[in-house]
Amino acid sequence: MLPELKITQLRHFVWVAELKGFHAAAEKAHRTQPAISLSIRDLENKLGEGLFEKRNAKTAKTELTPFGRYFLPKAKELIAHHDRVAEDMTLLAEHKTGHLRIASVPSIATRILPELLLQFVADSPDLHISFFDGNSDAVIKMVESQEVDFGIASLFHEEEHSDKSFTPIWDDQIGVVCPINHPIAEFDEIHWEELTQYRLIGNGTSRILEDTEASPLLGQSQFYISNMISLIAMLEAGFGITTLPWYAVPKDSQKLTFVPLSSPKVIRHIGIVQMNNKSLSPPAEALVEFIKQQSQDHQD
Amino acid sequence: MLPELKITQLRHFVWVAELKGFHAAAEKAHRTQPAISLSIRDLENKLGEGLFEKRNAKTAKTELTPFGRYFLPKAKELIAHHDRVAEDMTLLAEHKTGHLRIASVPSIATRILPELLLQFVADSPDLHISFFDGNSDAVIKMVESQEVDFGIASLFHEEEHSDKSFTPIWDDQIGVVCPINHPIAEFDEIHWEELTQYRLIGNGTSRILEDTEASPLLGQSQFYISNMISLIAMLEAGFGITTLPWYAVPKDSQKLTFVPLSSPKVIRHIGIVQMNNKSLSPPAEALVEFIKQQSQDHQD
DNA sequence: TTTCTTTGGTAAGGAAAACTTATCAACGAA
DNA sequence: TTCGTTGATAAGTTTTCCTTACCAAAGAAA
């Protein structure tokens, strides 16, 4: 019942009106002049009224009818609205804008994400990012409840989470962290049994060793420190040694060093967790791609 | 560079989203389901991002992606805006709304226009009308300066006004107005020379007779009254008689009667004056058409 | 389980819309 | 007058859109 006005037609109309000529408008539209003529005529038919003064008669200038004059600002507004929406959506699709929510385990959150996000955000000034951290279980829970677009976690058992998918990105090897002047600091790698003679401090990541041959180490620990800051302080004070995944070791520590465990060689796969049937928002998708790309580059 | 979103496509998208299905949307759009599928796919390609969750996979329900969810309200707004504009313009073209300015000579203004406008406005509740009256010269001036959309006037000499067009509507015959008990009230028509024996009052319309054989009458007039109300009062008081065009005679006078002049038979053509190269606004055009139609009907 | 029904996606052909080239008439300027 | 410009018009082609016919997947019912 209502006519369906095409944005293109409105543009033609506005151009003819503002450039005062069909030829000029045609050039601007990258069309030929008859195309514009027909487009305008069609628009006039749809609206049921002439937009320009009868142009076959002796009139020289292309001039709007009162009806056309009334229509012009409305057409311009509608075009502007359309362009605003189109631009918004395009920017969003190109992840230049939007809101991104992610959750990550602390190790990646502190060691990897900061500079990675910095790079990612560089050409997306309007992108808002909400960031949460927690252990892998917490991260997975947030993915499940869709509080976040995706999560970065380890300890992922596909059997228990058939509704989610896991894409491994980082291989995080467990090793021993000790002061640089500690005897084992010289080692290139170390066997778990060699640790028994030292004071081992347990921490939140220790349970990774639970199902390995090194599990006896866990019972041996006299100290358990869950807070990472405190743990590092204790280690730096020479209080003892601990096992940690590589990415959980502070990057710039002058006083600590990392020696990989050769046996058991425990590799913790950390990667991206997302819901299977939910596709990601464009910025989220873009970040995931960016992460994959970056980790690829770093491996080469 | 920016994609050009078609309103139709947006409608399809909104329908699929709100009716939660392509089939339902297809029915609403009076299209087949594949048409909707293709329309949505095209829209997705334009935006560069999926709007609905991948539907080939095991997902049952038609569900929006986050991107689609974000787009939905914007699409609805844009459609609403479009419809508002389309409706506005359609109403305007159908003269259901708008602003109409006309000028008319008093005779038509008082005798014809009131009930004619009443009829015309009946189905156009939002139509605003500005009305001016004046003698023919004044009316034509207002048309020239485009203060009014068109004018209703007589005394039109095409030679002097080649930039305007005149459409005669009413034929207004000059006659004698006298009290009903006056001797000439009995006549069916009258010759100008028969008037010389009575006291003739001149008025604003008298100069119509200037170029006719009856011009001697003008010099004979002892009284001249320009104001119509006063003139009528004088006539009703039996002070004398006058010549007037038929349409200038008060319609419902109980005390006066009109006797046409048979010689000279002076017919004053009253009609519509408008600019040649300016087309009328839709309501103006509609009123002109309405007037033509009405006068036609009344003649039959 | 198998079958039926519903979902939407895909392919191929045809109708409709949009655009092109070629041409025309009208007007203004040189 | 002639030329250069305006936009309208006709005919034909390209592109877009839509249709019919068919398919695969998944949920419901037998």
mmCIF file of C-alpha atoms in Angstrom, chain A:
data_model
loop_
_atom_site.group_PDB
_atom_site.id
_atom_site.type_symbol
_atom_site.label_atom_id
_atom_site.label_comp_id
_atom_site.label_asym_id
_atom_site.label_seq_id
_atom_site.Cartn_x
_atom_site.Cartn_y
_atom_site.Cartn_z
ATOM 1 C CA MET A 1 0.000 0.000 0.000
ATOM 2 C CA LEU A 2 2.702 2.427 0.983
ATOM 3 C CA PRO A 3 5.265 2.886 -1.758
ATOM 4 C CA GLU A 4 8.667 1.384 -1.102
ATOM 5 C CA LEU A 5 11.226 4.104 -1.680
ATOM 6 C CA LYS A 6 14.683 2.933 -2.614
ATOM 7 C CA ILE A 7 17.595 4.723 -1.007
ATOM 8 C CA THR A 8 19.307 4.876 -4.383
ATOM 9 C CA GLN A 9 16.338 6.671 -5.877
ATOM 10 C CA LEU A 10 16.285 9.158 -3.047
ATOM 11 C CA ARG A 11 19.956 9.815 -3.619
ATOM 12 C CA HIS A 12 19.286 10.458 -7.302
ATOM 13 C CA PHE A 13 16.527 12.848 -6.402
ATOM 14 C CA VAL A 14 18.668 14.772 -3.939
ATOM 15 C CA TRP A 15 21.516 14.998 -6.394
ATOM 16 C CA VAL A 16 19.354 16.249 -9.214
ATOM 17 C CA ALA A 17 17.826 18.806 -6.874
ATOM 18 C CA GLU A 18 21.100 20.002 -5.411
ATOM 19 C CA LEU A 19 23.218 19.914 -8.525
ATOM 20 C CA LYS A 20 20.332 21.406 -10.472
ATOM 21 C CA GLY A 21 20.576 19.033 -13.354
ATOM 22 C CA PHE A 22 20.113 15.458 -14.478
ATOM 23 C CA HIS A 23 23.454 15.289 -16.202
ATOM 24 C CA ALA A 24 25.354 16.456 -13.155
ATOM 25 C CA ALA A 25 23.477 14.016 -10.962
ATOM 26 C CA ALA A 26 24.125 11.215 -13.429
ATOM 27 C CA GLU A 27 27.827 11.867 -13.270
ATOM 28 C CA LYS A 28 27.790 11.850 -9.497
ATOM 29 C CA ALA A 29 25.832 8.606 -9.457
ATOM 30 C CA HIS A 30 28.149 7.038 -12.027
ATOM 31 C CA ARG A 31 25.141 6.418 -14.216
ATOM 32 C CA THR A 32 23.969 7.722 -17.559
ATOM 33 C CA GLN A 33 21.494 10.549 -17.765
ATOM 34 C CA PRO A 34 18.537 8.458 -18.944
ATOM 35 C CA ALA A 35 18.986 6.212 -15.941
ATOM 36 C CA ILE A 36 18.502 9.209 -13.680
ATOM 37 C CA SER A 37 15.514 10.387 -15.695
ATOM 38 C CA LEU A 38 13.829 7.029 -15.318
ATOM 39 C CA SER A 39 14.748 6.782 -11.669
ATOM 40 C CA ILE A 40 13.196 10.158 -10.934
ATOM 41 C CA ARG A 41 10.143 9.367 -12.991
ATOM 42 C CA ASP A 42 9.673 6.116 -11.108
ATOM 43 C CA LEU A 43 10.001 7.928 -7.808
ATOM 44 C CA GLU A 44 7.440 10.484 -8.942
ATOM 45 C CA ASN A 45 5.050 7.733 -9.886
ATOM 46 C CA LYS A 46 5.482 6.058 -6.541
ATOM 47 C CA LEU A 47 4.816 9.252 -4.670
ATOM 48 C CA GLY A 48 1.995 10.144 -7.014
ATOM 49 C CA GLU A 49 3.224 13.630 -7.729
ATOM 50 C CA GLY A 50 5.829 15.454 -9.798
ATOM 51 C CA LEU A 51 9.061 16.397 -8.063
ATOM 52 C CA PHE A 52 10.490 18.670 -10.742
ATOM 53 C CA GLU A 53 8.770 21.225 -12.896
ATOM 54 C CA LYS A 54 7.635 19.886 -16.213
ATOM 55 C CA ARG A 55 10.840 19.693 -18.097
ATOM 56 C CA ASN A 56 9.582 19.172 -21.647
ATOM 57 C CA ALA A 57 8.150 22.675 -21.697
ATOM 58 C CA LYS A 58 10.105 25.802 -22.247
ATOM 59 C CA THR A 59 11.516 25.869 -18.759
ATOM 60 C CA ALA A 60 15.268 25.921 -18.781
ATOM 61 C CA LYS A 61 16.333 25.271 -15.239
ATOM 62 C CA THR A 62 15.691 22.081 -13.398
ATOM 63 C CA GLU A 63 13.517 23.320 -10.607
ATOM 64 C CA LEU A 64 11.670 21.592 -7.817
ATOM 65 C CA THR A 65 7.920 21.627 -7.539
ATOM 66 C CA PRO A 66 6.522 22.699 -4.161
ATOM 67 C CA PHE A 67 5.977 19.013 -3.541
ATOM 68 C CA GLY A 68 9.590 18.293 -4.363
ATOM 69 C CA ARG A 69 10.763 21.130 -2.172
ATOM 70 C CA TYR A 70 8.819 19.642 0.684
ATOM 71 C CA PHE A 71 10.242 16.223 -0.008
ATOM 72 C CA LEU A 72 13.893 17.227 -0.324
ATOM 73 C CA PRO A 73 14.766 17.643 3.354
ATOM 74 C CA LYS A 74 12.863 14.499 4.267
ATOM 75 C CA ALA A 75 14.707 12.518 1.635
ATOM 76 C CA LYS A 76 18.032 13.838 2.873
ATOM 77 C CA GLU A 77 17.214 12.903 6.432
ATOM 78 C CA LEU A 78 16.200 9.420 5.453
ATOM 79 C CA ILE A 79 19.378 8.922 3.439
ATOM 80 C CA ALA A 80 21.453 10.216 6.340
ATOM 81 C CA HIS A 81 19.712 7.815 8.687
ATOM 82 C CA HIS A 82 20.340 4.939 6.326
ATOM 83 C CA ASP A 83 23.996 5.815 5.987
ATOM 84 C CA ARG A 84 24.372 6.083 9.734
ATOM 85 C CA VAL A 85 22.957 2.604 10.212
ATOM 86 C CA ALA A 86 24.969 1.157 7.356
ATOM 87 C CA GLU A 87 28.151 2.677 8.701
ATOM 88 C CA ASP A 88 27.455 1.503 12.222
ATOM 89 C CA MET A 89 26.886 -2.032 11.088
ATOM 90 C CA THR A 90 29.885 -2.045 8.798
ATOM 91 C CA LEU A 91 32.135 -0.726 11.536
ATOM 92 C CA LEU A 92 30.764 -3.341 13.879
ATOM 93 C CA ALA A 93 31.308 -6.084 11.331
ATOM 94 C CA GLU A 94 34.846 -4.853 10.849
ATOM 95 C CA HIS A 95 35.255 -4.873 14.623
ATOM 96 C CA LYS A 96 36.061 -1.202 14.649
ATOM 97 C CA THR A 97 33.488 -0.663 17.304
ATOM 98 C CA GLY A 98 31.340 -2.586 19.667
ATOM 99 C CA HIS A 99 31.638 -4.199 23.044
ATOM 100 C CA LEU A 100 33.795 -7.203 23.693
ATOM 101 C CA ARG A 101 33.720 -9.278 26.858
ATOM 102 C CA ILE A 102 36.322 -11.902 27.558
ATOM 103 C CA ALA A 103 37.498 -13.965 30.485
ATOM 104 C CA SER A 104 40.895 -15.508 30.876
ATOM 105 C CA VAL A 105 43.042 -17.436 33.281
ATOM 106 C CA PRO A 106 45.461 -15.067 34.999
ATOM 107 C CA SER A 107 48.624 -16.379 33.412
ATOM 108 C CA ILE A 108 47.640 -15.487 29.879
ATOM 109 C CA ALA A 109 45.811 -12.457 31.173
ATOM 110 C CA THR A 110 48.966 -10.973 32.600
ATOM 111 C CA ARG A 111 51.660 -12.335 30.327
ATOM 112 C CA ILE A 112 50.080 -12.375 26.909
ATOM 113 C CA LEU A 113 46.885 -10.404 26.684
ATOM 114 C CA PRO A 114 48.090 -6.937 27.660
ATOM 115 C CA GLU A 115 50.277 -6.288 24.660
ATOM 116 C CA LEU A 116 48.115 -8.429 22.422
ATOM 117 C CA LEU A 117 45.037 -6.382 23.244
ATOM 118 C CA LEU A 118 47.043 -3.235 22.861
ATOM 119 C CA GLN A 119 47.855 -4.194 19.307
ATOM 120 C CA PHE A 120 44.325 -5.346 18.591
ATOM 121 C CA VAL A 121 42.712 -2.190 19.880
ATOM 122 C CA ALA A 122 45.158 0.016 18.003
ATOM 123 C CA ASP A 123 42.953 0.450 14.944
ATOM 124 C CA SER A 124 39.641 0.102 16.757
ATOM 125 C CA PRO A 125 39.317 3.293 18.777
ATOM 126 C CA ASP A 126 35.666 2.732 19.603
ATOM 127 C CA LEU A 127 35.941 -0.823 20.769
ATOM 128 C CA HIS A 128 35.074 -1.346 24.416
ATOM 129 C CA ILE A 129 36.550 -4.321 26.189
ATOM 130 C CA SER A 130 35.449 -5.820 29.445
ATOM 131 C CA PHE A 131 37.900 -8.189 30.927
ATOM 132 C CA PHE A 132 37.472 -10.801 33.654
ATOM 133 C CA ASP A 133 39.961 -13.211 35.088
ATOM 134 C CA GLY A 134 39.616 -16.386 37.057
ATOM 135 C CA ASN A 135 40.742 -19.969 37.017
ATOM 136 C CA SER A 136 39.798 -22.208 34.162
ATOM 137 C CA ASP A 137 36.617 -23.454 35.803
ATOM 138 C CA ALA A 138 35.413 -19.929 36.438
ATOM 139 C CA VAL A 139 36.271 -18.916 32.897
ATOM 140 C CA ILE A 140 34.340 -21.830 31.465
ATOM 141 C CA LYS A 141 31.363 -20.998 33.648
ATOM 142 C CA MET A 142 31.334 -17.465 32.302
ATOM 143 C CA VAL A 143 31.399 -18.790 28.765
ATOM 144 C CA GLU A 144 28.502 -21.100 29.564
ATOM 145 C CA SER A 145 26.396 -18.342 31.050
ATOM 146 C CA GLN A 146 27.311 -16.138 28.106
ATOM 147 C CA GLU A 147 28.601 -13.464 30.419
ATOM 148 C CA VAL A 148 31.561 -13.329 28.076
ATOM 149 C CA ASP A 149 31.922 -13.746 24.327
ATOM 150 C CA PHE A 150 34.637 -16.322 24.794
ATOM 151 C CA GLY A 151 37.110 -17.505 27.357
ATOM 152 C CA ILE A 152 40.770 -18.302 27.534
ATOM 153 C CA ALA A 153 41.369 -21.308 29.706
ATOM 154 C CA SER A 154 43.099 -24.615 30.141
ATOM 155 C CA LEU A 155 42.070 -27.788 31.926
ATOM 156 C CA PHE A 156 39.577 -28.387 29.254
ATOM 157 C CA HIS A 157 38.012 -31.799 29.000
ATOM 158 C CA GLU A 158 36.015 -32.042 25.851
ATOM 159 C CA GLU A 159 33.958 -34.991 27.118
ATOM 160 C CA GLU A 160 32.380 -32.863 29.804
ATOM 161 C CA HIS A 161 31.779 -29.935 27.525
ATOM 162 C CA SER A 162 30.359 -31.196 24.283
ATOM 163 C CA ASP A 163 28.412 -27.965 23.904
ATOM 164 C CA LYS A 164 31.614 -25.958 23.724
ATOM 165 C CA SER A 165 34.610 -25.975 21.514
ATOM 166 C CA PHE A 166 38.220 -25.583 22.502
ATOM 167 C CA THR A 167 40.942 -24.223 20.277
ATOM 168 C CA PRO A 168 44.391 -24.696 21.790
ATOM 169 C CA ILE A 169 46.650 -21.728 21.297
ATOM 170 C CA TRP A 170 49.430 -21.778 23.841
ATOM 171 C CA ASP A 171 51.356 -24.774 25.059
ATOM 172 C CA ASP A 172 52.291 -24.020 28.586
ATOM 173 C CA GLN A 173 54.932 -26.282 30.074
ATOM 174 C CA ILE A 174 55.226 -26.865 33.782
ATOM 175 C CA GLY A 175 58.607 -26.123 35.289
ATOM 176 C CA VAL A 176 60.359 -25.184 38.471
ATOM 177 C CA VAL A 177 60.693 -21.581 39.529
ATOM 178 C CA CYS A 178 63.580 -20.748 41.797
ATOM 179 C CA PRO A 179 65.920 -17.887 42.627
ATOM 180 C CA ILE A 180 68.705 -17.361 40.117
ATOM 181 C CA ASN A 181 71.304 -18.313 42.685
ATOM 182 C CA HIS A 182 69.566 -21.587 43.520
ATOM 183 C CA PRO A 183 71.457 -24.813 42.694
ATOM 184 C CA ILE A 184 68.918 -25.995 40.136
ATOM 185 C CA ALA A 185 68.956 -22.651 38.347
ATOM 186 C CA GLU A 186 71.844 -23.956 36.280
ATOM 187 C CA PHE A 187 69.845 -26.878 34.889
ATOM 188 C CA ASP A 188 68.412 -26.805 31.391
ATOM 189 C CA GLU A 189 65.697 -29.147 32.547
ATOM 190 C CA ILE A 190 64.959 -31.206 35.598
ATOM 191 C CA HIS A 191 63.377 -34.457 36.765
ATOM 192 C CA TRP A 192 60.694 -34.296 39.422
ATOM 193 C CA GLU A 193 62.560 -36.507 41.823
ATOM 194 C CA GLU A 194 65.384 -34.034 41.965
ATOM 195 C CA LEU A 195 63.013 -31.594 43.613
ATOM 196 C CA THR A 196 62.282 -33.618 46.659
ATOM 197 C CA GLN A 197 65.382 -32.363 48.448
ATOM 198 C CA TYR A 198 64.250 -28.735 48.287
ATOM 199 C CA ARG A 199 61.542 -26.841 50.059
ATOM 200 C CA LEU A 200 58.650 -26.883 47.647
ATOM 201 C CA ILE A 201 55.871 -24.364 47.932
ATOM 202 C CA GLY A 202 52.465 -25.452 46.643
ATOM 203 C CA ASN A 203 50.230 -23.071 44.680
ATOM 204 C CA GLY A 204 47.009 -22.980 42.738
ATOM 205 C CA THR A 205 48.499 -24.585 39.684
ATOM 206 C CA SER A 206 50.046 -27.496 41.568
ATOM 207 C CA ARG A 207 47.103 -29.756 41.025
ATOM 208 C CA ILE A 208 48.046 -29.985 37.379
ATOM 209 C CA LEU A 209 50.572 -32.541 38.597
ATOM 210 C CA GLU A 210 47.949 -34.557 40.447
ATOM 211 C CA ASP A 211 47.472 -37.144 37.755
ATOM 212 C CA THR A 212 51.148 -37.454 36.894
ATOM 213 C CA GLU A 213 54.012 -39.447 38.306
ATOM 214 C CA ALA A 214 55.062 -36.327 40.140
ATOM 215 C CA SER A 215 52.028 -36.411 42.370
ATOM 216 C CA PRO A 216 54.134 -37.368 45.411
ATOM 217 C CA LEU A 217 55.561 -33.881 45.304
ATOM 218 C CA LEU A 218 52.207 -32.464 46.231
ATOM 219 C CA GLY A 219 52.025 -34.265 49.539
ATOM 220 C CA GLN A 220 55.508 -33.140 50.356
ATOM 221 C CA SER A 221 54.746 -29.431 50.178
ATOM 222 C CA GLN A 222 54.885 -27.786 53.543
ATOM 223 C CA PHE A 223 53.657 -24.501 52.285
ATOM 224 C CA TYR A 224 50.781 -23.622 50.078
ATOM 225 C CA ILE A 225 50.308 -20.121 48.787
ATOM 226 C CA SER A 226 47.358 -19.396 46.588
ATOM 227 C CA ASN A 227 48.053 -15.737 45.955
ATOM 228 C CA MET A 228 50.474 -15.281 43.100
ATOM 229 C CA ILE A 229 51.960 -12.012 44.345
ATOM 230 C CA SER A 230 52.734 -13.508 47.712
ATOM 231 C CA LEU A 231 54.125 -16.627 46.110
ATOM 232 C CA ILE A 232 56.521 -14.638 43.971
ATOM 233 C CA ALA A 233 57.645 -12.591 46.983
ATOM 234 C CA MET A 234 58.380 -15.747 48.918
ATOM 235 C CA LEU A 235 60.332 -17.197 46.043
ATOM 236 C CA GLU A 236 62.327 -14.017 45.534
ATOM 237 C CA ALA A 237 63.129 -13.995 49.273
ATOM 238 C CA GLY A 238 64.696 -17.395 48.794
ATOM 239 C CA PHE A 239 62.104 -19.131 50.931
ATOM 240 C CA GLY A 240 61.889 -22.097 48.566
ATOM 241 C CA ILE A 241 60.952 -23.229 45.082
ATOM 242 C CA THR A 242 57.674 -24.009 43.341
ATOM 243 C CA THR A 243 56.282 -25.468 40.168
ATOM 244 C CA LEU A 244 54.455 -23.187 37.813
ATOM 245 C CA PRO A 245 53.391 -23.159 34.215
ATOM 246 C CA TRP A 246 55.750 -21.045 32.135
ATOM 247 C CA TYR A 247 53.170 -18.389 31.407
ATOM 248 C CA ALA A 248 52.471 -17.952 35.101
ATOM 249 C CA VAL A 249 56.024 -16.874 35.785
ATOM 250 C CA PRO A 250 56.454 -13.120 35.948
ATOM 251 C CA LYS A 251 58.111 -12.110 32.745
ATOM 252 C CA ASP A 252 60.504 -9.498 33.988
ATOM 253 C CA SER A 253 61.691 -11.001 37.214
ATOM 254 C CA GLN A 254 65.390 -10.317 37.830
ATOM 255 C CA LYS A 255 65.619 -12.702 40.738
ATOM 256 C CA LEU A 256 63.834 -15.811 39.518
ATOM 257 C CA THR A 257 64.451 -18.324 36.822
ATOM 258 C CA PHE A 258 62.439 -21.086 35.180
ATOM 259 C CA VAL A 259 63.625 -24.633 34.630
ATOM 260 C CA PRO A 260 61.324 -26.915 32.649
ATOM 261 C CA LEU A 261 60.314 -30.239 34.093
ATOM 262 C CA SER A 262 61.643 -32.952 31.824
ATOM 263 C CA SER A 263 59.855 -35.707 33.584
ATOM 264 C CA PRO A 264 57.001 -35.680 33.844
ATOM 265 C CA LYS A 265 56.797 -33.382 30.881
ATOM 266 C CA VAL A 266 53.513 -31.686 31.612
ATOM 267 C CA ILE A 267 52.137 -29.470 28.918
ATOM 268 C CA ARG A 268 49.070 -27.472 29.775
ATOM 269 C CA HIS A 269 47.108 -26.512 26.699
ATOM 270 C CA ILE A 270 45.603 -23.094 26.992
ATOM 271 C CA GLY A 271 43.244 -21.896 24.371
ATOM 272 C CA ILE A 272 39.957 -20.409 23.414
ATOM 273 C CA VAL A 273 36.692 -21.728 24.789
ATOM 274 C CA GLN A 274 33.446 -20.813 23.119
ATOM 275 C CA MET A 275 29.905 -22.053 22.807
ATOM 276 C CA ASN A 276 29.342 -24.344 19.886
ATOM 277 C CA ASN A 277 26.072 -23.107 18.481
ATOM 278 C CA LYS A 278 26.537 -19.441 19.236
ATOM 279 C CA SER A 279 28.507 -17.545 16.705
ATOM 280 C CA LEU A 280 30.716 -14.794 18.001
ATOM 281 C CA SER A 281 30.057 -11.108 17.675
ATOM 282 C CA PRO A 282 32.206 -9.564 14.985
ATOM 283 C CA PRO A 283 34.747 -7.993 17.326
ATOM 284 C CA ALA A 284 34.985 -11.234 19.289
ATOM 285 C CA GLU A 285 35.451 -13.194 16.113
ATOM 286 C CA ALA A 286 38.080 -10.726 15.019
ATOM 287 C CA LEU A 287 39.950 -10.999 18.304
ATOM 288 C CA VAL A 288 39.913 -14.774 18.138
ATOM 289 C CA GLU A 289 41.325 -14.615 14.650
ATOM 290 C CA PHE A 290 43.889 -12.102 15.774
ATOM 291 C CA ILE A 291 44.983 -14.332 18.634
ATOM 292 C CA LYS A 292 45.326 -17.331 16.361
ATOM 293 C CA GLN A 293 47.312 -15.282 13.895
ATOM 294 C CA GLN A 294 49.625 -13.891 16.546
ATOM 295 C CA SER A 295 50.359 -17.252 18.135
ATOM 296 C CA GLN A 296 51.051 -18.642 14.692
ATOM 297 C CA ASP A 297 53.468 -15.856 13.916
ATOM 298 C CA HIS A 298 55.271 -16.294 17.219
ATOM 299 C CA GLN A 299 55.814 -19.962 16.573
ATOM 300 C CA ASP A 300 57.457 -19.385 13.202
#
